CSV table of C-alpha atoms in Angstrom, one decimal:
chain,number,residue,atom,x,y,z
A,1,UNK,CA,117.2,-40.0,-2.3
A,2,UNK,CA,117.1,-36.1,-1.6
A,3,UNK,CA,114.3,-34.4,0.7
A,4,UNK,CA,113.1,-33.2,-2.8
A,5,UNK,CA,113.0,-36.3,-4.3
A,6,UNK,CA,110.6,-37.8,-1.2
A,7,UNK,CA,108.2,-34.8,-1.1
A,8,UNK,CA,107.6,-36.0,-4.7
A,9,UNK,CA,106.9,-39.5,-3.8
A,10,UNK,CA,105.2,-39.0,-0.7
A,11,UNK,CA,103.1,-35.8,-2.7
A,12,UNK,CA,99.9,-36.9,-2.4
A,13,UNK,CA,100.6,-37.2,2.1
A,14,UNK,CA,102.3,-33.7,1.8
A,15,UNK,CA,99.6,-32.1,-0.4
A,16,UNK,CA,96.8,-33.5,2.3
A,17,UNK,CA,98.8,-32.5,5.5
A,18,UNK,CA,99.4,-29.0,3.6
A,19,UNK,CA,95.4,-28.8,3.6
A,20,UNK,CA,95.0,-30.2,7.3
A,21,UNK,CA,97.5,-27.0,7.7
A,22,UNK,CA,96.1,-24.3,5.7
A,23,UNK,CA,92.1,-25.3,7.1
A,24,UNK,CA,93.6,-24.5,10.7
A,25,UNK,CA,95.1,-21.7,10.4
A,26,UNK,CA,92.3,-20.4,8.5
A,27,UNK,CA,89.9,-21.6,11.7
A,28,UNK,CA,91.7,-19.8,14.1
A,29,UNK,CA,92.1,-16.7,12.1
A,30,UNK,CA,89.1,-16.8,11.6
A,31,UNK,CA,88.2,-16.6,14.9
A,32,UNK,CA,90.3,-14.5,16.5
A,33,UNK,CA,89.3,-11.7,13.4
A,34,UNK,CA,85.5,-12.7,15.2
A,35,UNK,CA,86.9,-11.9,18.8
A,36,UNK,CA,89.7,-9.5,17.9
A,37,UNK,CA,87.9,-6.9,15.5
A,38,UNK,CA,85.3,-6.1,17.6
A,39,UNK,CA,86.7,-6.1,21.0
A,40,UNK,CA,89.9,-3.8,20.1
A,41,UNK,CA,87.3,-1.5,18.4
A,42,UNK,CA,84.9,-1.5,21.7
A,43,UNK,CA,88.6,-0.7,23.7
A,44,UNK,CA,89.0,1.8,21.8
A,45,UNK,CA,88.8,5.4,24.0
A,46,UNK,CA,89.4,2.6,27.0
A,47,UNK,CA,92.3,3.0,27.7
A,48,UNK,CA,92.7,1.1,31.3
A,49,UNK,CA,90.7,-1.8,29.6
A,50,UNK,CA,93.0,-1.6,26.6
A,51,UNK,CA,95.6,-1.7,28.7
A,52,UNK,CA,94.4,-4.8,30.9
A,53,UNK,CA,92.9,-7.1,27.7
A,54,UNK,CA,96.3,-5.9,26.0
A,55,UNK,CA,98.6,-7.1,28.8
A,56,UNK,CA,96.8,-10.6,29.1
A,57,UNK,CA,97.0,-10.9,25.1
A,58,UNK,CA,100.8,-10.2,25.9
A,59,UNK,CA,100.7,-13.2,28.6
A,60,UNK,CA,99.1,-15.9,26.2
A,61,UNK,CA,102.0,-14.7,23.6
A,62,UNK,CA,105.0,-15.0,25.8
A,63,UNK,CA,103.4,-19.2,26.8
A,64,UNK,CA,105.6,-21.1,25.2
A,65,UNK,CA,103.2,-22.9,22.1
A,66,UNK,CA,103.5,-26.8,22.9
A,67,UNK,CA,103.0,-25.8,26.9
A,68,UNK,CA,100.0,-23.6,25.4
A,69,UNK,CA,98.5,-26.6,23.5
A,70,UNK,CA,99.2,-28.8,26.4
A,71,UNK,CA,97.6,-26.6,28.8
A,72,UNK,CA,94.4,-26.7,26.7
A,73,UNK,CA,93.9,-30.4,26.5
A,74,UNK,CA,92.3,-30.8,29.8
A,75,UNK,CA,90.1,-27.8,29.2
A,76,UNK,CA,86.6,-28.9,29.0
A,77,UNK,CA,84.0,-28.3,25.5
A,78,UNK,CA,87.0,-27.1,23.9
A,79,UNK,CA,89.9,-29.2,25.0
A,80,UNK,CA,90.7,-32.7,24.3
A,81,UNK,CA,93.3,-34.3,21.7
A,82,UNK,CA,92.6,-33.0,18.1
A,83,UNK,CA,92.0,-30.4,15.9
A,84,UNK,CA,89.7,-28.2,17.7
A,85,UNK,CA,92.3,-27.8,20.7
A,86,UNK,CA,94.4,-26.4,18.3
A,87,UNK,CA,92.6,-24.3,16.3
A,88,UNK,CA,92.0,-22.4,19.7
A,89,UNK,CA,95.5,-22.5,20.6
A,90,UNK,CA,96.5,-20.8,17.5
A,91,UNK,CA,93.6,-18.1,17.7
A,92,UNK,CA,94.9,-17.0,21.2
A,93,UNK,CA,98.1,-16.8,19.7
A,94,UNK,CA,96.8,-14.6,16.6
A,95,UNK,CA,94.6,-12.4,19.3
A,96,UNK,CA,97.5,-10.3,20.1
A,97,UNK,CA,98.7,-8.8,16.9
A,98,UNK,CA,95.1,-8.6,15.7
A,99,UNK,CA,94.1,-6.9,18.9
A,100,UNK,CA,96.5,-4.6,19.1
A,101,UNK,CA,96.9,-3.7,15.7
A,102,UNK,CA,92.9,-2.8,16.1
A,103,UNK,CA,93.8,-0.2,19.1
A,104,UNK,CA,96.7,1.7,17.5
A,105,UNK,CA,94.7,1.8,14.1
A,106,UNK,CA,92.2,3.5,14.9
A,107,UNK,CA,93.7,5.5,17.6
A,108,UNK,CA,96.4,6.8,14.7
A,109,UNK,CA,93.0,8.5,13.0
A,110,UNK,CA,93.8,12.5,12.3
A,111,UNK,CA,91.4,14.3,15.2
A,112,UNK,CA,90.9,16.5,13.3
A,113,UNK,CA,89.1,14.0,11.0
A,114,UNK,CA,87.6,12.5,13.9
A,115,UNK,CA,86.2,16.0,15.0
A,116,UNK,CA,85.0,17.7,11.4
A,117,UNK,CA,82.9,13.9,11.1
A,118,UNK,CA,81.0,14.2,14.9
A,119,UNK,CA,80.9,17.9,14.0
A,120,UNK,CA,79.1,16.9,10.7
A,121,UNK,CA,76.5,14.8,12.5
A,122,UNK,CA,77.9,11.2,11.7
A,123,UNK,CA,76.8,8.9,13.9
A,124,UNK,CA,79.4,6.4,16.4
A,125,UNK,CA,78.1,3.8,14.0
A,126,UNK,CA,78.8,6.1,10.5
A,127,UNK,CA,82.2,7.5,12.0
A,128,UNK,CA,83.3,4.0,12.8
A,129,UNK,CA,82.3,2.0,9.2
A,130,UNK,CA,83.1,4.9,7.1
A,131,UNK,CA,85.9,6.8,9.0
A,132,UNK,CA,87.6,5.0,11.3
A,133,UNK,CA,87.7,1.4,10.0
A,134,UNK,CA,88.6,2.5,6.6
A,135,UNK,CA,91.7,4.6,7.6
A,136,UNK,CA,93.1,2.0,9.5
A,137,UNK,CA,92.4,-0.3,7.5
A,138,UNK,CA,96.6,-0.7,6.8
A,139,UNK,CA,97.4,-1.4,9.9
A,140,UNK,CA,95.2,-3.5,11.4
A,141,UNK,CA,95.7,-5.7,7.7
A,142,UNK,CA,99.7,-5.5,8.6
A,143,UNK,CA,98.1,-7.0,12.2
A,144,UNK,CA,96.1,-9.9,10.5
A,145,UNK,CA,99.3,-10.6,8.7
A,146,UNK,CA,102.0,-11.0,11.3
A,147,UNK,CA,98.9,-13.2,12.9
A,148,UNK,CA,98.5,-14.6,10.0
A,149,UNK,CA,101.9,-15.5,9.4
A,150,UNK,CA,103.2,-17.2,13.5
A,151,UNK,CA,99.9,-19.1,13.3
A,152,UNK,CA,101.4,-20.5,10.1
A,153,UNK,CA,104.7,-21.4,11.7
A,154,UNK,CA,102.9,-22.2,15.6
A,155,UNK,CA,100.5,-24.3,13.2
A,156,UNK,CA,103.3,-27.7,13.0
A,157,UNK,CA,103.5,-27.6,16.6
A,158,UNK,CA,99.8,-29.0,17.0
A,159,UNK,CA,100.6,-32.1,14.9
A,160,UNK,CA,102.2,-32.7,19.0
A,161,UNK,CA,98.5,-33.0,20.1
A,162,UNK,CA,97.4,-35.3,17.2
A,163,UNK,CA,96.1,-31.9,15.3
A,164,UNK,CA,97.6,-32.7,11.8
A,165,UNK,CA,99.0,-30.1,9.7
A,166,UNK,CA,102.4,-30.3,8.3
A,167,UNK,CA,104.2,-30.4,11.8
A,168,UNK,CA,103.1,-34.7,11.2
A,169,UNK,CA,106.3,-34.9,9.3
A,170,UNK,CA,108.4,-32.3,11.6
A,171,UNK,CA,107.7,-34.5,14.2
A,172,UNK,CA,107.8,-37.4,12.7
A,173,UNK,CA,111.3,-36.7,11.2
A,174,UNK,CA,112.5,-35.8,14.3
A,175,UNK,CA,111.6,-39.4,15.6
A,176,UNK,CA,113.1,-41.4,12.8
A,177,UNK,CA,116.1,-38.9,12.9
A,178,UNK,CA,115.2,-38.0,9.3
A,179,UNK,CA,116.2,-35.2,8.0
A,180,UNK,CA,114.2,-35.6,4.6
A,181,UNK,CA,111.0,-35.8,6.4
A,182,UNK,CA,111.6,-33.1,8.5
A,183,UNK,CA,111.9,-30.8,5.8
A,184,UNK,CA,108.8,-32.3,3.9
A,185,UNK,CA,107.4,-30.5,6.5
A,186,UNK,CA,109.2,-27.8,6.7
A,187,UNK,CA,109.7,-26.8,3.5
A,188,UNK,CA,106.0,-26.6,2.6
A,189,UNK,CA,104.9,-25.0,5.8
A,190,UNK,CA,107.5,-21.9,5.2
A,191,UNK,CA,106.9,-21.7,1.5
A,192,UNK,CA,103.1,-21.2,2.8
A,193,UNK,CA,104.5,-18.3,5.2
A,194,UNK,CA,106.6,-16.7,2.5
A,195,UNK,CA,102.9,-17.2,-0.1
A,196,UNK,CA,100.7,-15.4,2.6
A,197,UNK,CA,103.1,-12.9,3.8
A,198,UNK,CA,103.8,-11.4,0.4
A,199,UNK,CA,100.4,-11.3,-0.9
A,200,UNK,CA,98.8,-9.6,2.5
A,201,UNK,CA,101.5,-7.6,2.0
A,202,UNK,CA,100.7,-6.8,-1.8
A,203,UNK,CA,97.0,-6.0,-0.8
A,204,UNK,CA,98.2,-3.5,2.5
A,205,UNK,CA,100.3,-1.5,0.0
A,206,UNK,CA,97.1,-1.2,-2.4
A,207,UNK,CA,95.3,-0.2,0.2
A,208,UNK,CA,97.8,1.9,1.7
A,209,UNK,CA,97.8,3.9,-1.3
A,210,UNK,CA,94.4,4.0,-1.9
B,1,UNK,CA,67.4,21.9,7.9
B,2,UNK,CA,64.0,22.7,7.7
B,3,UNK,CA,63.6,22.7,12.0
B,4,UNK,CA,66.5,24.9,12.3
B,5,UNK,CA,65.3,27.3,10.7
B,6,UNK,CA,61.6,27.3,11.8
B,7,UNK,CA,60.4,28.6,15.6
B,8,UNK,CA,61.7,31.9,15.5
B,9,UNK,CA,60.0,34.9,17.9
B,10,UNK,CA,62.7,37.1,18.7
B,11,UNK,CA,65.1,36.8,15.9
B,12,UNK,CA,68.3,35.6,17.6
B,13,UNK,CA,69.2,32.0,16.3
B,14,UNK,CA,71.2,31.5,18.6
B,15,UNK,CA,71.1,32.3,21.8
B,16,UNK,CA,74.1,31.7,24.7
B,17,UNK,CA,72.6,31.6,28.4
B,18,UNK,CA,74.8,31.7,31.5
B,19,UNK,CA,76.8,29.6,29.4
B,20,UNK,CA,79.5,27.7,31.9
B,21,UNK,CA,82.0,24.6,31.0
B,22,UNK,CA,84.3,23.5,33.5
B,23,UNK,CA,86.7,20.4,33.0
B,24,UNK,CA,86.2,17.7,35.8
B,25,UNK,CA,89.8,19.0,37.3
B,26,UNK,CA,87.7,21.7,38.1
B,27,UNK,CA,89.0,24.6,35.4
B,28,UNK,CA,86.6,26.5,34.2
B,29,UNK,CA,87.1,27.2,30.9
B,30,UNK,CA,83.6,29.4,30.3
B,31,UNK,CA,82.2,31.3,32.4
B,32,UNK,CA,78.6,32.9,32.4
B,33,UNK,CA,78.2,33.5,29.0
B,34,UNK,CA,75.7,35.3,27.3
B,35,UNK,CA,75.3,36.2,24.0
B,36,UNK,CA,72.5,36.7,21.2
B,37,UNK,CA,73.0,36.1,17.2
B,38,UNK,CA,70.5,37.1,14.9
B,39,UNK,CA,69.8,35.6,11.3
B,40,UNK,CA,72.7,36.9,9.0
B,41,UNK,CA,75.4,38.1,11.1
B,42,UNK,CA,78.2,37.4,11.7
B,43,UNK,CA,79.7,37.3,15.4
B,44,UNK,CA,83.2,36.9,15.6
B,45,UNK,CA,84.3,35.2,19.1
B,46,UNK,CA,88.1,36.8,19.3
B,47,UNK,CA,90.4,35.9,22.2
B,48,UNK,CA,94.1,35.2,23.0
B,49,UNK,CA,94.1,31.0,23.3
B,50,UNK,CA,93.2,29.3,26.4
B,51,UNK,CA,90.1,32.2,26.1
B,52,UNK,CA,87.0,29.8,25.8
B,53,UNK,CA,86.7,30.7,22.3
B,54,UNK,CA,86.9,26.9,20.8
B,55,UNK,CA,85.4,25.8,23.9
B,56,UNK,CA,82.0,27.9,23.5
B,57,UNK,CA,82.4,27.0,19.3
B,58,UNK,CA,81.8,23.4,20.7
B,59,UNK,CA,79.2,23.5,23.2
B,60,UNK,CA,77.1,25.2,20.3
B,61,UNK,CA,77.0,22.3,18.2
B,62,UNK,CA,77.3,19.7,21.1
B,63,UNK,CA,80.5,18.7,20.8
B,64,UNK,CA,80.9,19.3,24.5
B,65,UNK,CA,77.9,19.6,27.3
B,66,UNK,CA,77.3,22.8,29.0
B,67,UNK,CA,77.9,22.6,33.3
B,68,UNK,CA,75.6,25.5,33.5
B,69,UNK,CA,73.4,27.4,31.5
B,70,UNK,CA,72.1,26.7,28.0
B,71,UNK,CA,72.4,27.6,24.7
B,72,UNK,CA,69.2,28.4,21.9
B,73,UNK,CA,69.2,27.1,18.6
B,74,UNK,CA,66.1,28.6,16.5
B,75,UNK,CA,64.4,29.7,20.4
B,76,UNK,CA,64.8,25.9,21.3
B,77,UNK,CA,67.3,25.1,24.0
B,78,UNK,CA,70.3,22.4,22.8
B,79,UNK,CA,70.1,20.2,25.4
B,80,UNK,CA,66.8,19.1,23.9
B,81,UNK,CA,67.9,18.5,20.6
B,82,UNK,CA,69.2,15.1,19.0
B,83,UNK,CA,72.7,15.8,19.0
B,84,UNK,CA,73.2,14.6,15.3
B,85,UNK,CA,70.1,16.6,14.1
B,86,UNK,CA,71.2,19.6,15.6
B,87,UNK,CA,74.7,18.8,14.0
B,88,UNK,CA,73.9,18.6,10.7
B,89,UNK,CA,71.5,21.3,11.3
B,90,UNK,CA,75.3,23.2,11.7
B,91,UNK,CA,77.5,23.8,9.1
B,92,UNK,CA,81.1,23.0,10.9
B,93,UNK,CA,84.9,24.2,9.5
B,94,UNK,CA,87.9,23.8,11.4
B,95,UNK,CA,91.4,25.1,11.6
B,96,UNK,CA,92.8,21.7,9.9
B,97,UNK,CA,89.9,21.1,8.0
B,98,UNK,CA,89.2,17.5,9.0
B,99,UNK,CA,88.6,16.3,4.9
B,100,UNK,CA,88.2,12.4,4.9
B,101,UNK,CA,91.6,11.8,3.4
B,102,UNK,CA,90.3,8.6,1.9
B,103,UNK,CA,87.3,9.8,0.5
B,104,UNK,CA,87.9,13.0,-2.5
B,105,UNK,CA,86.4,16.6,-3.0
B,106,UNK,CA,83.1,15.2,-4.0
B,107,UNK,CA,82.4,12.8,-1.6
B,108,UNK,CA,84.3,14.8,1.2
B,109,UNK,CA,81.4,17.7,0.0
B,110,UNK,CA,78.6,15.5,0.1
B,111,UNK,CA,79.1,14.0,3.4
B,112,UNK,CA,76.2,15.7,5.0
B,113,UNK,CA,73.7,15.2,2.1
B,114,UNK,CA,74.8,12.0,1.9
B,115,UNK,CA,73.8,11.2,5.7
B,116,UNK,CA,70.7,13.1,4.9
B,117,UNK,CA,69.4,10.2,2.5
B,118,UNK,CA,69.6,13.2,-0.6
B,119,UNK,CA,68.9,11.4,-3.8
B,120,UNK,CA,71.8,11.0,-6.1
B,121,UNK,CA,70.7,13.6,-8.2
B,122,UNK,CA,70.4,16.3,-5.8
B,123,UNK,CA,73.4,15.7,-4.2
B,124,UNK,CA,75.6,15.8,-7.8
B,125,UNK,CA,74.0,19.2,-8.4
B,126,UNK,CA,74.3,20.3,-4.9
B,127,UNK,CA,78.4,19.5,-4.5
B,128,UNK,CA,79.2,21.4,-8.1
B,129,UNK,CA,76.6,24.2,-7.0
B,130,UNK,CA,79.3,24.3,-3.9
B,131,UNK,CA,82.5,23.9,-5.0
B,132,UNK,CA,81.6,26.4,-7.7
B,133,UNK,CA,80.9,29.1,-4.9
B,134,UNK,CA,84.0,28.1,-2.9
B,135,UNK,CA,86.0,28.7,-6.4
B,136,UNK,CA,86.8,25.4,-7.2
B,137,UNK,CA,86.0,24.6,-11.1
B,138,UNK,CA,84.6,21.4,-10.7
B,139,UNK,CA,85.6,19.9,-13.7
B,140,UNK,CA,89.0,20.0,-12.0
B,141,UNK,CA,88.4,19.6,-8.2
B,142,UNK,CA,86.0,16.9,-7.8
B,143,UNK,CA,87.8,13.5,-8.7
B,144,UNK,CA,91.1,14.9,-5.9
B,145,UNK,CA,92.1,13.3,-3.1
B,146,UNK,CA,92.5,16.2,-0.1
B,147,UNK,CA,96.2,15.4,-0.5
B,148,UNK,CA,96.2,16.9,-4.1
B,149,UNK,CA,95.0,19.6,-2.2
B,150,UNK,CA,97.1,22.9,-1.4
B,151,UNK,CA,96.1,24.1,2.4
B,152,UNK,CA,94.0,27.4,0.7
B,153,UNK,CA,92.2,24.7,-1.5
B,154,UNK,CA,91.5,22.2,1.2
B,155,UNK,CA,89.6,24.8,3.9
B,156,UNK,CA,87.4,26.0,0.1
B,157,UNK,CA,86.5,22.5,0.1
B,158,UNK,CA,85.9,22.5,3.9
B,159,UNK,CA,83.5,25.7,3.7
B,160,UNK,CA,82.1,23.7,0.7
B,161,UNK,CA,81.2,20.6,2.7
B,162,UNK,CA,79.9,23.0,6.0
B,163,UNK,CA,77.6,24.5,3.5
B,164,UNK,CA,76.3,21.7,1.5
B,165,UNK,CA,73.1,20.9,3.5
B,166,UNK,CA,72.2,24.9,3.7
B,167,UNK,CA,72.1,24.6,7.2
B,168,UNK,CA,71.3,28.6,8.4
B,169,UNK,CA,74.1,28.2,11.0
B,170,UNK,CA,78.2,28.2,10.2
B,171,UNK,CA,80.3,27.2,13.0
B,172,UNK,CA,84.4,28.3,12.3
B,173,UNK,CA,87.1,27.9,14.3
B,174,UNK,CA,90.2,29.7,13.1
B,175,UNK,CA,89.6,28.0,9.4
B,176,UNK,CA,92.2,30.3,8.2
B,177,UNK,CA,94.8,30.1,10.7
B,178,UNK,CA,97.3,28.0,9.1
B,179,UNK,CA,97.2,29.8,6.0
B,180,UNK,CA,99.7,32.1,4.7
B,181,UNK,CA,99.3,35.7,5.0
B,182,UNK,CA,98.3,35.9,0.9
B,183,UNK,CA,95.8,33.1,1.2
B,184,UNK,CA,94.2,34.2,3.5
B,185,UNK,CA,93.7,37.6,2.8
B,186,UNK,CA,92.4,36.0,-0.6
B,187,UNK,CA,89.9,33.2,1.7
B,188,UNK,CA,89.2,36.3,4.1
B,189,UNK,CA,88.0,38.7,1.1
B,190,UNK,CA,86.1,35.9,-0.6
B,191,UNK,CA,84.6,34.8,2.4
B,192,UNK,CA,83.3,37.8,3.2
B,193,UNK,CA,81.6,38.0,0.3
B,194,UNK,CA,80.2,34.7,1.2
B,195,UNK,CA,78.9,35.1,3.8
B,196,UNK,CA,77.0,38.7,2.8
B,197,UNK,CA,75.3,37.1,0.0
B,198,UNK,CA,74.2,33.7,1.5
B,199,UNK,CA,72.7,35.2,5.3
B,200,UNK,CA,74.1,32.4,7.0
B,201,UNK,CA,74.3,33.0,10.7
B,202,UNK,CA,78.1,33.2,11.5
B,203,UNK,CA,79.8,31.9,14.8
B,204,UNK,CA,83.6,32.8,13.6
B,205,UNK,CA,86.3,32.1,15.9
B,206,UNK,CA,89.6,33.9,16.0
B,207,UNK,CA,92.8,35.1,17.6
B,208,UNK,CA,93.7,37.9,15.0
B,209,UNK,CA,92.5,41.2,15.3
B,210,UNK,CA,92.4,42.2,11.7
B,211,UNK,CA,90.4,39.1,10.5
B,212,UNK,CA,87.8,39.6,13.3
B,213,UNK,CA,87.3,43.2,12.5
B,214,UNK,CA,86.8,42.6,8.6
B,215,UNK,CA,84.8,39.4,9.0
B,216,UNK,CA,82.7,40.5,12.2
B,217,UNK,CA,79.4,42.1,12.0
B,218,UNK,CA,80.2,42.3,15.7
B,219,UNK,CA,82.8,40.9,17.7
B,220,UNK,CA,82.3,39.5,20.8
B,221,UNK,CA,86.0,39.7,23.1
B,222,UNK,CA,86.7,36.9,25.8
B,223,UNK,CA,89.2,36.5,28.4
B,224,UNK,CA,89.8,33.5,30.2
B,225,UNK,CA,86.6,32.1,29.6
B,226,UNK,CA,84.5,35.4,30.3
B,227,UNK,CA,82.7,37.8,28.2
B,228,UNK,CA,84.4,41.5,28.3
B,229,UNK,CA,82.2,42.6,25.8
B,230,UNK,CA,80.1,42.7,22.4
B,231,UNK,CA,81.4,45.3,20.3
B,232,UNK,CA,80.6,46.5,16.2
B,233,UNK,CA,84.1,46.6,14.0
B,234,UNK,CA,84.3,50.2,14.6
B,235,UNK,CA,82.9,50.3,18.4
B,236,UNK,CA,86.0,47.9,18.6
B,237,UNK,CA,88.5,50.4,17.3
B,238,UNK,CA,87.0,53.3,19.7
B,239,UNK,CA,86.8,51.2,23.2
B,240,UNK,CA,88.3,52.4,25.2
B,241,UNK,CA,88.9,48.8,27.8
B,242,UNK,CA,92.2,47.5,28.8
B,243,UNK,CA,91.5,44.3,26.8
B,244,UNK,CA,90.3,45.9,23.8
B,245,UNK,CA,93.2,48.3,23.5
B,246,UNK,CA,95.8,45.5,24.1
B,247,UNK,CA,94.2,43.6,20.7
B,248,UNK,CA,94.1,47.7,18.8
B,249,UNK,CA,97.3,47.9,19.9
B,250,UNK,CA,98.5,44.2,18.0
B,251,UNK,CA,97.3,46.1,15.2
B,252,UNK,CA,98.6,48.9,16.0
B,253,UNK,CA,102.0,47.7,16.0
B,254,UNK,CA,101.6,46.8,12.6
B,255,UNK,CA,100.7,49.6,11.4
B,256,UNK,CA,103.7,52.0,13.3
B,257,UNK,CA,106.0,49.1,11.2
B,258,UNK,CA,104.1,50.7,7.6
B,259,UNK,CA,105.3,54.5,9.1
B,260,UNK,CA,108.8,53.6,9.6
B,261,UNK,CA,109.3,51.9,5.9
């Protein structure tokens, strides 16, 4: 029996785990965007604060993912074993690319455009929504793309703390010393990452062309 | 816009009184400047790089705040204006055009009318009028992106955008500075005709003496943030002050070239 037959025979569980996996990634990306975008926007033109926040996000990024999951388990409210802890950890990982690209994207807008916008009487809010964000959109989206792909990969480790997802197959396969079981988790996860990367990439290019 | 043009007693649309601007580092960019600009007048701020011309312009529309002194627009101190309202009544044209690259020409020109929530029909009519005014046939140019325009066309759109809401005052920061000499001369000629016709109060920044003499009804010469003097174009050519001579000399050196050839 090769891994493909195994996958077909267990398609019910593979599908259920894939849905779980997507759920983990979607929830964590949602949280990361909700925090990262406004925070990134707030940090534009606040150089010192920006350095601090980006360094903090950088440090989070360097913590090995398995360790981060472990660290979060004893934390009250968000911790414990299960999906919610995993979602928090994944959101923390996704934060850096989103924050960094929000800051660099907005900072990269032509200063002449900003000066004209302000000089013609746009309010800060109008400047942000009508000028800075649309012009930063391709860079912003690049950050979201990187963050999502990382999340899909790291989310396989979430199974270690009982969060489910495609990692369940991988850990089970490792325990059973059975490559077919490992591949039943690894291949759908890889496919998922490739599909998301390609489609967000296409969207990004269409934005850049506009 | 109405607010800006009303309330004029002494005839000056723009009055600059004891204007000083100092950076937090202590460097003084503008020092004790006094200037009055009347309705329909084109005042050219002439000076070398770092003479405080652009800073003065930005102090007028409050992109910068004065350290000392004040600026009166329509007899009222800019400090008492809401900066957003003030700026929408002052057209602003800069060297790099600052057109929004993600908007087409029509949307760019419509910027201030749209911010002012004019009805769509009036905006469309106004955009067409403005594009015709600056010599860009609307049928051909309205839907173009700034990236599909030449440097000269961009500056035309920049002027159209600045004029769209019919502001009584226009600030222009070396608007033709980055253009090739032929296009520059063309735009200067057209702009001069436009300025005479529209009766706007214009403050025009340049370091080009020829441009100053061609476009200015009056020339204010700045040096290291201080006003050397204000002159009519003829007075400028006749003046004997060394600062003026230095500038006038740069003009003669070009004329001297004509004699050699």
